[in-house]
Amino acid sequence: MADTGLPPHWEVRHSNSKNLPYYFNALEKVSRWEPPAGTDTDKLKHYMAAHHSAGTRPGAAPGVPEGKIRAAHLLVKHRESRRPSSWREAEITRTKDEAMEIILAHEQKIQSGAVSLGELALTESDCSSARKRGDLGYFGKGDMQKEFEDAAFALKPGQMSGVVETASGLHLIERLE
Ligand SMILES: O=C(N[C@H](Cc1nc2ccccc2[nH]1)C(=O)O)c1cc2ccccc2s1
């Protein structure tokens, strides 16, 4: 990597959610917003000017906030969910296995083309985003539970995930942008 002027094992990374550079030590696995002690600040300044132009990256879709995607999801909670309650049901007592059967049936219906994820989320999702057809808006890395983020960022726009499990319950995710 070009000479960043940082001490050994330190590298510059980019926070999509804050659209800011940060400094990461790959050996100690620590990160910080300010350059560490021992940094050659002139070299770092030249490196940043050459490699970290602020603002949008080339090829970013106009209007889409940098590093973010938009997705909708359908959530089926169960009695082990972090918050076993929703607008649909004050106390959710179904087991995880029962929730799995329900969400797999939803997945089949969506994959058959009989209904869209958003339409089904309106009545069936245990997330408060149900009223918006499951649309969660734009989000970046670090905003959502890790399993959800990994699955959503692996999708292409228009694609739907398989069943994804988080502490909230079982999800089907459709990437919108
Ligand atoms: O965390 C939320 N809702 C929880 C359920 C839940 N847990 C999630 C975990 C990952 C992604 C979405 C998730 N939704 C609840 O209602 O108990 C959110 C609701 C909304 C509504 C609009 C936009 C974002 C969000 S995130």
CSV table of C-alpha atoms and ligand atoms in Angstrom, one decimal:
chain,number,residue,atom,x,y,z
A,1,MET,CA,0.0,0.0,0.0
A,2,ALA,CA,1.3,3.5,-0.8
A,3,ASP,CA,3.2,5.1,2.1
A,4,THR,CA,0.5,6.4,4.4
A,5,GLY,CA,2.9,7.7,7.0
A,6,LEU,CA,1.2,5.6,9.6
A,7,PRO,CA,3.1,3.4,12.1
A,8,PRO,CA,3.4,-0.3,11.3
A,9,HIS,CA,0.2,-2.4,11.1
A,10,TRP,CA,-2.0,0.8,10.8
A,11,GLU,CA,-4.1,1.5,7.7
A,12,VAL,CA,-6.6,4.0,6.5
A,13,ARG,CA,-10.2,2.7,6.1
A,14,HIS,CA,-13.5,4.4,5.1
A,15,SER,CA,-16.6,4.5,7.3
A,16,ASN,CA,-19.6,4.3,4.9
A,17,SER,CA,-22.1,5.1,7.6
A,18,LYS,CA,-20.2,8.3,8.5
A,19,ASN,CA,-18.6,8.9,5.1
A,20,LEU,CA,-15.3,9.6,6.9
A,21,PRO,CA,-11.8,8.0,6.9
A,22,TYR,CA,-10.7,6.2,10.1
A,23,TYR,CA,-7.5,4.4,11.2
A,24,PHE,CA,-7.4,0.7,11.8
A,25,ASN,CA,-4.6,-1.4,13.4
A,26,ALA,CA,-4.9,-4.8,11.6
A,27,LEU,CA,-2.7,-6.5,14.2
A,28,GLU,CA,-4.3,-5.3,17.4
A,29,LYS,CA,-7.8,-5.0,15.7
A,30,VAL,CA,-8.3,-1.5,17.1
A,31,SER,CA,-9.8,1.5,15.2
A,32,ARG,CA,-9.9,5.2,15.9
A,33,TRP,CA,-11.0,8.4,14.2
A,34,GLU,CA,-7.6,10.2,14.7
A,35,PRO,CA,-4.2,9.1,13.3
A,36,PRO,CA,-2.2,7.3,16.0
A,37,ALA,CA,0.9,8.7,17.7
A,38,GLY,CA,4.0,8.3,15.5
A,39,THR,CA,2.2,9.2,12.3
A,40,ASP,CA,4.2,11.2,9.7
A,41,THR,CA,1.4,13.7,9.2
A,42,ASP,CA,2.8,15.3,6.1
A,43,LYS,CA,3.0,11.8,4.4
A,44,LEU,CA,-0.5,11.0,5.6
A,45,LYS,CA,-1.8,14.3,4.2
A,46,HIS,CA,-0.4,13.6,0.8
A,47,TYR,CA,-1.7,10.0,0.9
A,48,MET,CA,-5.2,11.1,1.9
A,49,ALA,CA,-5.2,13.8,-0.9
A,50,ALA,CA,-4.3,11.1,-3.4
A,51,HIS,CA,-6.5,8.3,-2.2
A,52,HIS,CA,-9.4,9.5,-0.1
A,53,SER,CA,-11.2,12.2,-2.1
A,54,ALA,CA,-14.2,13.2,0.1
A,55,GLY,CA,-17.7,12.7,-1.2
A,56,THR,CA,-19.1,10.3,-3.7
A,57,ARG,CA,-17.1,7.5,-5.3
A,58,PRO,CA,-17.0,7.3,-9.1
A,59,GLY,CA,-19.9,5.3,-10.5
A,60,ALA,CA,-22.1,5.8,-7.4
A,61,ALA,CA,-25.8,6.0,-8.3
A,62,PRO,CA,-26.9,9.7,-8.2
A,63,GLY,CA,-29.2,10.3,-5.2
A,64,VAL,CA,-28.2,7.1,-3.4
A,65,PRO,CA,-26.2,8.1,-0.2
A,66,GLU,CA,-22.7,6.9,-0.6
A,67,GLY,CA,-22.1,3.3,0.6
A,68,LYS,CA,-25.7,2.8,1.5
A,69,ILE,CA,-28.4,0.4,0.1
A,70,ARG,CA,-32.2,0.3,0.5
A,71,ALA,CA,-34.0,-2.8,1.4
A,72,ALA,CA,-37.4,-4.1,2.6
A,73,HIS,CA,-37.9,-7.1,4.8
A,74,LEU,CA,-40.6,-9.4,6.2
A,75,LEU,CA,-40.0,-10.4,9.8
A,76,VAL,CA,-41.6,-13.4,11.6
A,77,LYS,CA,-40.8,-13.2,15.3
A,78,HIS,CA,-40.9,-16.1,17.8
A,79,ARG,CA,-40.9,-16.5,21.5
A,80,GLU,CA,-37.1,-16.3,21.7
A,81,SER,CA,-37.0,-13.0,19.7
A,82,ARG,CA,-35.3,-10.1,21.4
A,83,ARG,CA,-38.7,-8.3,21.6
A,84,PRO,CA,-41.4,-11.0,21.3
A,85,SER,CA,-44.2,-8.5,20.6
A,86,SER,CA,-45.3,-6.5,17.6
A,87,TRP,CA,-48.1,-4.4,16.1
A,88,ARG,CA,-49.7,-7.7,15.0
A,89,GLU,CA,-49.5,-9.6,18.3
A,90,ALA,CA,-48.9,-8.2,21.8
A,91,GLU,CA,-47.3,-11.4,23.0
A,92,ILE,CA,-45.7,-13.6,20.5
A,93,THR,CA,-45.6,-17.2,21.7
A,94,ARG,CA,-44.9,-19.2,18.5
A,95,THR,CA,-41.8,-21.4,18.6
A,96,LYS,CA,-38.8,-20.7,16.3
A,97,ASP,CA,-39.7,-23.9,14.4
A,98,GLU,CA,-43.3,-22.6,13.9
A,99,ALA,CA,-41.9,-19.3,12.8
A,100,MET,CA,-39.7,-21.1,10.3
A,101,GLU,CA,-42.6,-22.9,8.8
A,102,ILE,CA,-44.5,-19.7,8.4
A,103,ILE,CA,-41.7,-17.7,6.8
A,104,LEU,CA,-40.9,-20.6,4.4
A,105,ALA,CA,-44.5,-20.6,3.3
A,106,HIS,CA,-44.2,-16.8,2.7
A,107,GLU,CA,-41.0,-17.4,0.8
A,108,GLN,CA,-42.7,-19.9,-1.5
A,109,LYS,CA,-45.6,-17.5,-2.2
A,110,ILE,CA,-43.2,-14.7,-3.1
A,111,GLN,CA,-41.0,-16.9,-5.3
A,112,SER,CA,-44.2,-18.2,-7.1
A,113,GLY,CA,-44.9,-14.6,-8.1
A,114,ALA,CA,-48.4,-14.7,-6.5
A,115,VAL,CA,-47.5,-11.8,-4.2
A,116,SER,CA,-44.6,-9.4,-3.6
A,117,LEU,CA,-42.5,-9.3,-0.4
A,118,GLY,CA,-43.8,-5.7,0.2
A,119,GLU,CA,-47.5,-6.7,-0.2
A,120,LEU,CA,-47.1,-9.7,2.2
A,121,ALA,CA,-45.1,-7.6,4.7
A,122,LEU,CA,-48.0,-5.2,5.0
A,123,THR,CA,-50.1,-7.8,6.8
A,124,GLU,CA,-47.6,-10.5,7.9
A,125,SER,CA,-44.4,-8.7,9.1
A,126,ASP,CA,-43.8,-8.4,12.8
A,127,CYS,CA,-41.6,-5.3,12.2
A,128,SER,CA,-43.0,-1.8,12.6
A,129,SER,CA,-41.8,-1.2,9.0
A,130,ALA,CA,-44.7,-3.4,7.9
A,131,ARG,CA,-46.9,-0.4,7.3
A,132,LYS,CA,-44.2,0.8,4.7
A,133,ARG,CA,-44.3,-2.6,2.9
A,134,GLY,CA,-41.2,-3.6,5.0
A,135,ASP,CA,-39.1,-0.7,3.5
A,136,LEU,CA,-36.3,0.1,5.9
A,137,GLY,CA,-35.0,3.1,3.9
A,138,TYR,CA,-31.3,3.6,3.2
A,139,PHE,CA,-28.7,2.0,5.6
A,140,GLY,CA,-25.0,1.5,5.6
A,141,LYS,CA,-22.5,-0.9,7.3
A,142,GLY,CA,-22.9,-0.9,11.0
A,143,ASP,CA,-26.5,0.3,11.0
A,144,MET,CA,-28.3,-3.1,11.2
A,145,GLN,CA,-27.7,-6.4,13.0
A,146,LYS,CA,-24.7,-8.1,11.4
A,147,GLU,CA,-26.4,-11.1,10.0
A,148,PHE,CA,-29.0,-8.9,8.4
A,149,GLU,CA,-26.4,-6.5,7.0
A,150,ASP,CA,-24.3,-9.3,5.5
A,151,ALA,CA,-27.3,-10.8,3.8
A,152,ALA,CA,-28.6,-7.5,2.5
A,153,PHE,CA,-25.3,-6.3,1.1
A,154,ALA,CA,-24.8,-9.6,-0.6
A,155,LEU,CA,-27.9,-9.1,-2.7
A,156,LYS,CA,-28.2,-7.3,-6.0
A,157,PRO,CA,-31.0,-4.8,-6.3
A,158,GLY,CA,-34.3,-6.7,-6.9
A,159,GLN,CA,-33.0,-9.9,-5.4
A,160,MET,CA,-34.5,-11.6,-2.3
A,161,SER,CA,-32.5,-13.4,0.4
A,162,GLY,CA,-33.3,-16.8,1.8
A,163,VAL,CA,-34.4,-17.0,5.5
A,164,VAL,CA,-32.0,-14.9,7.6
A,165,GLU,CA,-32.0,-15.3,11.4
A,166,THR,CA,-31.2,-12.4,13.7
A,167,ALA,CA,-31.9,-11.8,17.4
A,168,SER,CA,-35.2,-10.2,16.2
A,169,GLY,CA,-36.4,-13.3,14.5
A,170,LEU,CA,-36.6,-14.7,10.9
A,171,HIS,CA,-36.4,-12.4,8.0
A,172,LEU,CA,-36.8,-12.4,4.2
A,173,ILE,CA,-34.9,-9.4,2.7
A,174,GLU,CA,-35.4,-7.8,-0.7
A,175,ARG,CA,-32.7,-5.3,-1.8
A,176,LEU,CA,-34.5,-2.3,-3.4
A,177,GLU,CA,-31.5,-0.1,-4.4
B,1,LIG,O1,-35.8,-2.6,14.4
B,1,LIG,C1,-36.8,-2.4,13.9
B,1,LIG,N1,-38.0,-3.1,14.2
B,1,LIG,C2,-37.9,-4.2,15.2
B,1,LIG,C3,-37.8,-5.5,14.4
B,1,LIG,C4,-36.6,-5.5,13.5
B,1,LIG,N2,-35.4,-6.1,13.8
B,1,LIG,C5,-34.6,-5.9,12.8
B,1,LIG,C6,-33.3,-6.3,12.5
B,1,LIG,C7,-32.7,-6.0,11.3
B,1,LIG,C8,-33.4,-5.3,10.4
B,1,LIG,C9,-34.7,-4.9,10.6
B,1,LIG,C10,-35.3,-5.2,11.8
B,1,LIG,N3,-36.5,-4.9,12.3
B,1,LIG,C11,-39.3,-4.2,15.9
B,1,LIG,O2,-40.2,-3.6,15.4
B,1,LIG,O3,-39.3,-4.9,16.9
B,1,LIG,C12,-37.0,-1.4,12.8
B,1,LIG,C13,-38.1,-0.8,12.4
B,1,LIG,C14,-37.9,0.2,11.3
B,1,LIG,C15,-38.9,0.9,10.7
B,1,LIG,C16,-38.5,1.8,9.6
B,1,LIG,C17,-37.1,1.9,9.3
B,1,LIG,C18,-36.2,1.1,9.9
B,1,LIG,C19,-36.6,0.3,11.0
B,1,LIG,S1,-35.6,-0.8,11.9
